[in-house]
Amino acid sequence: MTWIMNSDLSPKAMHLYHQLNLGLCAAVPVALALSPSVFNTPVDLAMGVAIPVHFLFGGHGVVTDYFKKIPWFWGGAGREAFVQFGRVGLVAMTGVTMIGLLKLNLQGPGLTEAVKELWRTPPEGKAPKKYLPGFLH
């Protein structure tokens, strides 16, 4: 459980964090080169897991370094509770992000195509409607 809730204090988690850096540096250009094709699906799925896990491990370092610096009117126990609350929130955000990217990869255009869509010119001068939430149409 330490590598999930306190990954910045786990040497194995930090090693995995640095390996994810290298993997993402390699995966992004490969995904851009392969997209749009069926060969890009495994790369999108892998990045859909690697990006949230990378966010989780890096976010724990931010929580450790900065949440303790927030001034409180009560003593150290309140500060430690705030740090633990931040860690639980970080794990929850990671799970939601992973589920969202999985949905995008399996039911939508895929992570790479969704990002590429941001730089494409919309047809007929209109914003593309197929990926926008209902209230933005």
PDB file of N, CA and C in Angstrom, residues 10-75:
ATOM      1  N   SER A  10       8.698   5.549  -1.290  1.00  0.00           N
ATOM      2  CA  SER A  10       9.009   4.184  -1.691  1.00  0.00           C
ATOM      3  C   SER A  10      10.051   4.188  -2.800  1.00  0.00           C
ATOM      4  N   PRO A  11      11.220   3.579  -2.567  1.00  0.00           N
ATOM      5  CA  PRO A  11      12.243   3.544  -3.630  1.00  0.00           C
ATOM      6  C   PRO A  11      11.769   2.816  -4.887  1.00  0.00           C
ATOM      7  N   LYS A  12      10.992   1.749  -4.721  1.00  0.00           N
ATOM      8  CA  LYS A  12      10.500   1.025  -5.896  1.00  0.00           C
ATOM      9  C   LYS A  12       9.536   1.887  -6.716  1.00  0.00           C
ATOM     10  N   ALA A  13       8.686   2.627  -6.031  1.00  0.00           N
ATOM     11  CA  ALA A  13       7.751   3.505  -6.740  1.00  0.00           C
ATOM     12  C   ALA A  13       8.498   4.625  -7.463  1.00  0.00           C
ATOM     13  N   MET A  14       9.522   5.163  -6.837  1.00  0.00           N
ATOM     14  CA  MET A  14      10.296   6.228  -7.494  1.00  0.00           C
ATOM     15  C   MET A  14      11.053   5.674  -8.705  1.00  0.00           C
ATOM     16  N   HIS A  15      11.505   4.436  -8.617  1.00  0.00           N
ATOM     17  CA  HIS A  15      12.156   3.814  -9.776  1.00  0.00           C
ATOM     18  C   HIS A  15      11.139   3.654 -10.910  1.00  0.00           C
ATOM     19  N   LEU A  16       9.931   3.198 -10.571  1.00  0.00           N
ATOM     20  CA  LEU A  16       8.887   3.061 -11.581  1.00  0.00           C
ATOM     21  C   LEU A  16       8.507   4.426 -12.159  1.00  0.00           C
ATOM     22  N   TYR A  17       8.469   5.448 -11.332  1.00  0.00           N
ATOM     23  CA  TYR A  17       8.181   6.808 -11.790  1.00  0.00           C
ATOM     24  C   TYR A  17       9.197   7.254 -12.841  1.00  0.00           C
ATOM     25  N   HIS A  18      10.460   6.996 -12.588  1.00  0.00           N
ATOM     26  CA  HIS A  18      11.491   7.395 -13.556  1.00  0.00           C
ATOM     27  C   HIS A  18      11.440   6.532 -14.819  1.00  0.00           C
ATOM     28  N   GLN A  19      11.055   5.280 -14.687  1.00  0.00           N
ATOM     29  CA  GLN A  19      10.894   4.441 -15.869  1.00  0.00           C
ATOM     30  C   GLN A  19       9.694   4.905 -16.704  1.00  0.00           C
ATOM     31  N   LEU A  20       8.643   5.361 -16.023  1.00  0.00           N
ATOM     32  CA  LEU A  20       7.492   5.903 -16.746  1.00  0.00           C
ATOM     33  C   LEU A  20       7.868   7.166 -17.521  1.00  0.00           C
ATOM     34  N   ASN A  21       8.774   7.977 -16.965  1.00  0.00           N
ATOM     35  CA  ASN A  21       9.271   9.145 -17.705  1.00  0.00           C
ATOM     36  C   ASN A  21       9.830   8.714 -19.052  1.00  0.00           C
ATOM     37  N   LEU A  22      10.707   7.716 -19.019  1.00  0.00           N
ATOM     38  CA  LEU A  22      11.344   7.242 -20.254  1.00  0.00           C
ATOM     39  C   LEU A  22      10.315   6.614 -21.198  1.00  0.00           C
ATOM     40  N   GLY A  23       9.399   5.826 -20.628  1.00  0.00           N
ATOM     41  CA  GLY A  23       8.385   5.180 -21.462  1.00  0.00           C
ATOM     42  C   GLY A  23       7.472   6.184 -22.146  1.00  0.00           C
ATOM     43  N   LEU A  24       7.061   7.211 -21.419  1.00  0.00           N
ATOM     44  CA  LEU A  24       6.196   8.229 -22.024  1.00  0.00           C
ATOM     45  C   LEU A  24       6.950   9.047 -23.078  1.00  0.00           C
ATOM     46  N   CYS A  25       8.233   9.293 -22.832  1.00  0.00           N
ATOM     47  CA  CYS A  25       9.032  10.019 -23.839  1.00  0.00           C
ATOM     48  C   CYS A  25       9.113   9.236 -25.148  1.00  0.00           C
ATOM     49  N   ALA A  26       9.105   7.924 -25.061  1.00  0.00           N
ATOM     50  CA  ALA A  26       9.134   7.094 -26.262  1.00  0.00           C
ATOM     51  C   ALA A  26       7.746   6.898 -26.846  1.00  0.00           C
ATOM     52  N   ALA A  27       6.721   6.784 -26.002  1.00  0.00           N
ATOM     53  CA  ALA A  27       5.377   6.446 -26.465  1.00  0.00           C
ATOM     54  C   ALA A  27       4.693   7.595 -27.207  1.00  0.00           C
ATOM     55  N   VAL A  28       4.937   8.819 -26.791  1.00  0.00           N
ATOM     56  CA  VAL A  28       4.232   9.949 -27.416  1.00  0.00           C
ATOM     57  C   VAL A  28       4.601  10.101 -28.898  1.00  0.00           C
ATOM     58  N   PRO A  29       5.878  10.110 -29.285  1.00  0.00           N
ATOM     59  CA  PRO A  29       6.172  10.203 -30.724  1.00  0.00           C
ATOM     60  C   PRO A  29       5.680   8.987 -31.512  1.00  0.00           C
ATOM     61  N   VAL A  30       5.739   7.805 -30.902  1.00  0.00           N
ATOM     62  CA  VAL A  30       5.231   6.609 -31.579  1.00  0.00           C
ATOM     63  C   VAL A  30       3.726   6.738 -31.808  1.00  0.00           C
ATOM     64  N   ALA A  31       2.997   7.204 -30.805  1.00  0.00           N
ATOM     65  CA  ALA A  31       1.550   7.377 -30.940  1.00  0.00           C
ATOM     66  C   ALA A  31       1.214   8.395 -32.020  1.00  0.00           C
ATOM     67  N   LEU A  32       1.959   9.489 -32.068  1.00  0.00           N
ATOM     68  CA  LEU A  32       1.706  10.503 -33.094  1.00  0.00           C
ATOM     69  C   LEU A  32       1.997   9.971 -34.492  1.00  0.00           C
ATOM     70  N   ALA A  33       3.015   9.131 -34.614  1.00  0.00           N
ATOM     71  CA  ALA A  33       3.365   8.576 -35.921  1.00  0.00           C
ATOM     72  C   ALA A  33       2.363   7.511 -36.366  1.00  0.00           C
ATOM     73  N   LEU A  34       1.857   6.707 -35.445  1.00  0.00           N
ATOM     74  CA  LEU A  34       0.955   5.614 -35.809  1.00  0.00           C
ATOM     75  C   LEU A  34      -0.499   6.051 -35.998  1.00  0.00           C
ATOM     76  N   SER A  35      -0.893   7.136 -35.380  1.00  0.00           N
ATOM     77  CA  SER A  35      -2.290   7.553 -35.415  1.00  0.00           C
ATOM     78  C   SER A  35      -2.626   8.220 -36.743  1.00  0.00           C
ATOM     79  N   PRO A  36      -3.741   8.021 -37.330  1.00  0.00           N
ATOM     80  CA  PRO A  36      -4.829   7.112 -36.986  1.00  0.00           C
ATOM     81  C   PRO A  36      -4.622   5.748 -37.633  1.00  0.00           C
ATOM     82  N   SER A  37      -4.500   4.734 -36.839  1.00  0.00           N
ATOM     83  CA  SER A  37      -4.462   3.357 -37.316  1.00  0.00           C
ATOM     84  C   SER A  37      -4.780   2.437 -36.153  1.00  0.00           C
ATOM     85  N   VAL A  38      -5.066   1.208 -36.480  1.00  0.00           N
ATOM     86  CA  VAL A  38      -5.385   0.232 -35.450  1.00  0.00           C
ATOM     87  C   VAL A  38      -4.138  -0.118 -34.633  1.00  0.00           C
ATOM     88  N   PHE A  39      -2.961   0.118 -35.170  1.00  0.00           N
ATOM     89  CA  PHE A  39      -1.717  -0.168 -34.453  1.00  0.00           C
ATOM     90  C   PHE A  39      -1.491   0.791 -33.288  1.00  0.00           C
ATOM     91  N   ASN A  40      -2.183   1.922 -33.296  1.00  0.00           N
ATOM     92  CA  ASN A  40      -2.019   2.907 -32.239  1.00  0.00           C
ATOM     93  C   ASN A  40      -2.848   2.582 -30.997  1.00  0.00           C
ATOM     94  N   THR A  41      -3.835   1.712 -31.107  1.00  0.00           N
ATOM     95  CA  THR A  41      -4.703   1.393 -29.976  1.00  0.00           C
ATOM     96  C   THR A  41      -3.939   0.885 -28.760  1.00  0.00           C
ATOM     97  N   PRO A  42      -3.007  -0.063 -28.909  1.00  0.00           N
ATOM     98  CA  PRO A  42      -2.258  -0.496 -27.718  1.00  0.00           C
ATOM     99  C   PRO A  42      -1.418   0.622 -27.098  1.00  0.00           C
ATOM    100  N   VAL A  43      -0.903   1.515 -27.916  1.00  0.00           N
ATOM    101  CA  VAL A  43      -0.109   2.631 -27.399  1.00  0.00           C
ATOM    102  C   VAL A  43      -1.014   3.588 -26.622  1.00  0.00           C
ATOM    103  N   ASP A  44      -2.194   3.877 -27.154  1.00  0.00           N
ATOM    104  CA  ASP A  44      -3.148   4.732 -26.441  1.00  0.00           C
ATOM    105  C   ASP A  44      -3.582   4.106 -25.126  1.00  0.00           C
ATOM    106  N   LEU A  45      -3.842   2.809 -25.130  1.00  0.00           N
ATOM    107  CA  LEU A  45      -4.236   2.127 -23.898  1.00  0.00           C
ATOM    108  C   LEU A  45      -3.114   2.155 -22.863  1.00  0.00           C
ATOM    109  N   ALA A  46      -1.889   1.948 -23.316  1.00  0.00           N
ATOM    110  CA  ALA A  46      -0.744   1.996 -22.389  1.00  0.00           C
ATOM    111  C   ALA A  46      -0.565   3.397 -21.814  1.00  0.00           C
ATOM    112  N   MET A  47      -0.709   4.416 -22.660  1.00  0.00           N
ATOM    113  CA  MET A  47      -0.585   5.785 -22.160  1.00  0.00           C
ATOM    114  C   MET A  47      -1.756   6.151 -21.253  1.00  0.00           C
ATOM    115  N   GLY A  48      -2.915   5.538 -21.480  1.00  0.00           N
ATOM    116  CA  GLY A  48      -4.064   5.774 -20.623  1.00  0.00           C
ATOM    117  C   GLY A  48      -3.865   5.256 -19.208  1.00  0.00           C
ATOM    118  N   VAL A  49      -2.938   4.351 -19.020  1.00  0.00           N
ATOM    119  CA  VAL A  49      -2.573   3.871 -17.688  1.00  0.00           C
ATOM    120  C   VAL A  49      -1.326   4.600 -17.187  1.00  0.00           C
ATOM    121  N   ALA A  50      -0.346   4.772 -18.056  1.00  0.00           N
ATOM    122  CA  ALA A  50       0.941   5.347 -17.643  1.00  0.00           C
ATOM    123  C   ALA A  50       0.811   6.811 -17.216  1.00  0.00           C
ATOM    124  N   ILE A  51       0.010   7.593 -17.909  1.00  0.00           N
ATOM    125  CA  ILE A  51      -0.113   9.018 -17.575  1.00  0.00           C
ATOM    126  C   ILE A  51      -0.725   9.222 -16.191  1.00  0.00           C
ATOM    127  N   PRO A  52      -1.844   8.561 -15.848  1.00  0.00           N
ATOM    128  CA  PRO A  52      -2.363   8.742 -14.489  1.00  0.00           C
ATOM    129  C   PRO A  52      -1.437   8.215 -13.395  1.00  0.00           C
ATOM    130  N   VAL A  53      -0.748   7.094 -13.642  1.00  0.00           N
ATOM    131  CA  VAL A  53       0.170   6.572 -12.632  1.00  0.00           C
ATOM    132  C   VAL A  53       1.347   7.530 -12.448  1.00  0.00           C
ATOM    133  N   HIS A  54       1.834   8.086 -13.528  1.00  0.00           N
ATOM    134  CA  HIS A  54       2.907   9.086 -13.460  1.00  0.00           C
ATOM    135  C   HIS A  54       2.437  10.305 -12.677  1.00  0.00           C
ATOM    136  N   PHE A  55       1.196  10.728 -12.933  1.00  0.00           N
ATOM    137  CA  PHE A  55       0.593  11.844 -12.200  1.00  0.00           C
ATOM    138  C   PHE A  55       0.488  11.524 -10.709  1.00  0.00           C
ATOM    139  N   LEU A  56       0.114  10.285 -10.383  1.00  0.00           N
ATOM    140  CA  LEU A  56      -0.015   9.876  -8.985  1.00  0.00           C
ATOM    141  C   LEU A  56       1.321   9.948  -8.267  1.00  0.00           C
ATOM    142  N   PHE A  57       2.345   9.368  -8.856  1.00  0.00           N
ATOM    143  CA  PHE A  57       3.653   9.341  -8.198  1.00  0.00           C
ATOM    144  C   PHE A  57       4.242  10.741  -8.060  1.00  0.00           C
ATOM    145  N   GLY A  58       4.128  11.548  -9.102  1.00  0.00           N
ATOM    146  CA  GLY A  58       4.627  12.919  -9.025  1.00  0.00           C
ATOM    147  C   GLY A  58       3.807  13.782  -8.085  1.00  0.00           C
ATOM    148  N   GLY A  59       2.507  13.549  -8.053  1.00  0.00           N
ATOM    149  CA  GLY A  59       1.635  14.322  -7.182  1.00  0.00           C
ATOM    150  C   GLY A  59       1.908  14.091  -5.712  1.00  0.00           C
ATOM    151  N   HIS A  60       2.331  12.881  -5.357  1.00  0.00           N
ATOM    152  CA  HIS A  60       2.672  12.611  -3.960  1.00  0.00           C
ATOM    153  C   HIS A  60       3.864  13.462  -3.512  1.00  0.00           C
ATOM    154  N   GLY A  61       4.794  13.697  -4.410  1.00  0.00           N
ATOM    155  CA  GLY A  61       5.908  14.583  -4.077  1.00  0.00           C
ATOM    156  C   GLY A  61       5.440  16.001  -3.825  1.00  0.00           C
ATOM    157  N   VAL A  62       4.482  16.464  -4.598  1.00  0.00           N
ATOM    158  CA  VAL A  62       3.925  17.805  -4.395  1.00  0.00           C
ATOM    159  C   VAL A  62       3.197  17.877  -3.059  1.00  0.00           C
ATOM    160  N   VAL A  63       2.403  16.856  -2.755  1.00  0.00           N
ATOM    161  CA  VAL A  63       1.678  16.835  -1.479  1.00  0.00           C
ATOM    162  C   VAL A  63       2.667  16.857  -0.317  1.00  0.00           C
ATOM    163  N   THR A  64       3.707  16.042  -0.391  1.00  0.00           N
ATOM    164  CA  THR A  64       4.693  15.988   0.694  1.00  0.00           C
ATOM    165  C   THR A  64       5.417  17.315   0.859  1.00  0.00           C
ATOM    166  N   ASP A  65       5.804  17.926  -0.242  1.00  0.00           N
ATOM    167  CA  ASP A  65       6.603  19.148  -0.164  1.00  0.00           C
ATOM    168  C   ASP A  65       5.785  20.386   0.216  1.00  0.00           C
ATOM    169  N   TYR A  66       4.564  20.509  -0.280  1.00  0.00           N
ATOM    170  CA  TYR A  66       3.845  21.768  -0.152  1.00  0.00           C
ATOM    171  C   TYR A  66       2.658  21.754   0.809  1.00  0.00           C
ATOM    172  N   PHE A  67       2.012  20.615   1.001  1.00  0.00           N
ATOM    173  CA  PHE A  67       0.865  20.606   1.905  1.00  0.00           C
ATOM    174  C   PHE A  67       1.285  20.864   3.342  1.00  0.00           C
ATOM    175  N   LYS A  68       2.489  20.498   3.704  1.00  0.00           N
ATOM    176  CA  LYS A  68       2.963  20.741   5.070  1.00  0.00           C
ATOM    177  C   LYS A  68       3.304  22.210   5.302  1.00  0.00           C
ATOM    178  N   LYS A  69       3.451  22.975   4.242  1.00  0.00           N
ATOM    179  CA  LYS A  69       3.812  24.387   4.380  1.00  0.00           C
ATOM    180  C   LYS A  69       2.593  25.293   4.524  1.00  0.00           C
ATOM    181  N   ILE A  70       1.404  24.739   4.360  1.00  0.00           N
ATOM    182  CA  ILE A  70       0.189  25.537   4.506  1.00  0.00           C
ATOM    183  C   ILE A  70      -0.008  25.826   5.992  1.00  0.00           C
ATOM    184  N   PRO A  71      -0.084  27.091   6.376  1.00  0.00           N
ATOM    185  CA  PRO A  71      -0.217  27.402   7.809  1.00  0.00           C
ATOM    186  C   PRO A  71      -1.587  26.994   8.339  1.00  0.00           C
ATOM    187  N   TRP A  72      -1.586  26.494   9.552  1.00  0.00           N
ATOM    188  CA  TRP A  72      -2.812  26.066  10.215  1.00  0.00           C
ATOM    189  C   TRP A  72      -2.862  26.668  11.599  1.00  0.00           C
ATOM    190  N   PHE A  73      -4.084  26.818  12.107  1.00  0.00           N
ATOM    191  CA  PHE A  73      -4.274  27.344  13.452  1.00  0.00           C
ATOM    192  C   PHE A  73      -4.076  26.272  14.505  1.00  0.00           C
ATOM    193  N   TRP A  74      -4.139  25.002  14.081  1.00  0.00           N
ATOM    194  CA  TRP A  74      -3.904  23.933  15.031  1.00  0.00           C
ATOM    195  C   TRP A  74      -2.535  23.326  14.776  1.00  0.00           C
ATOM    196  N   GLY A  75      -2.149  22.379  15.613  1.00  0.00           N
ATOM    197  CA  GLY A  75      -0.796  21.822  15.585  1.00  0.00           C
ATOM    198  C   GLY A  75      -0.544  20.841  14.464  1.00  0.00           C
TER     199      GLY A  75
END
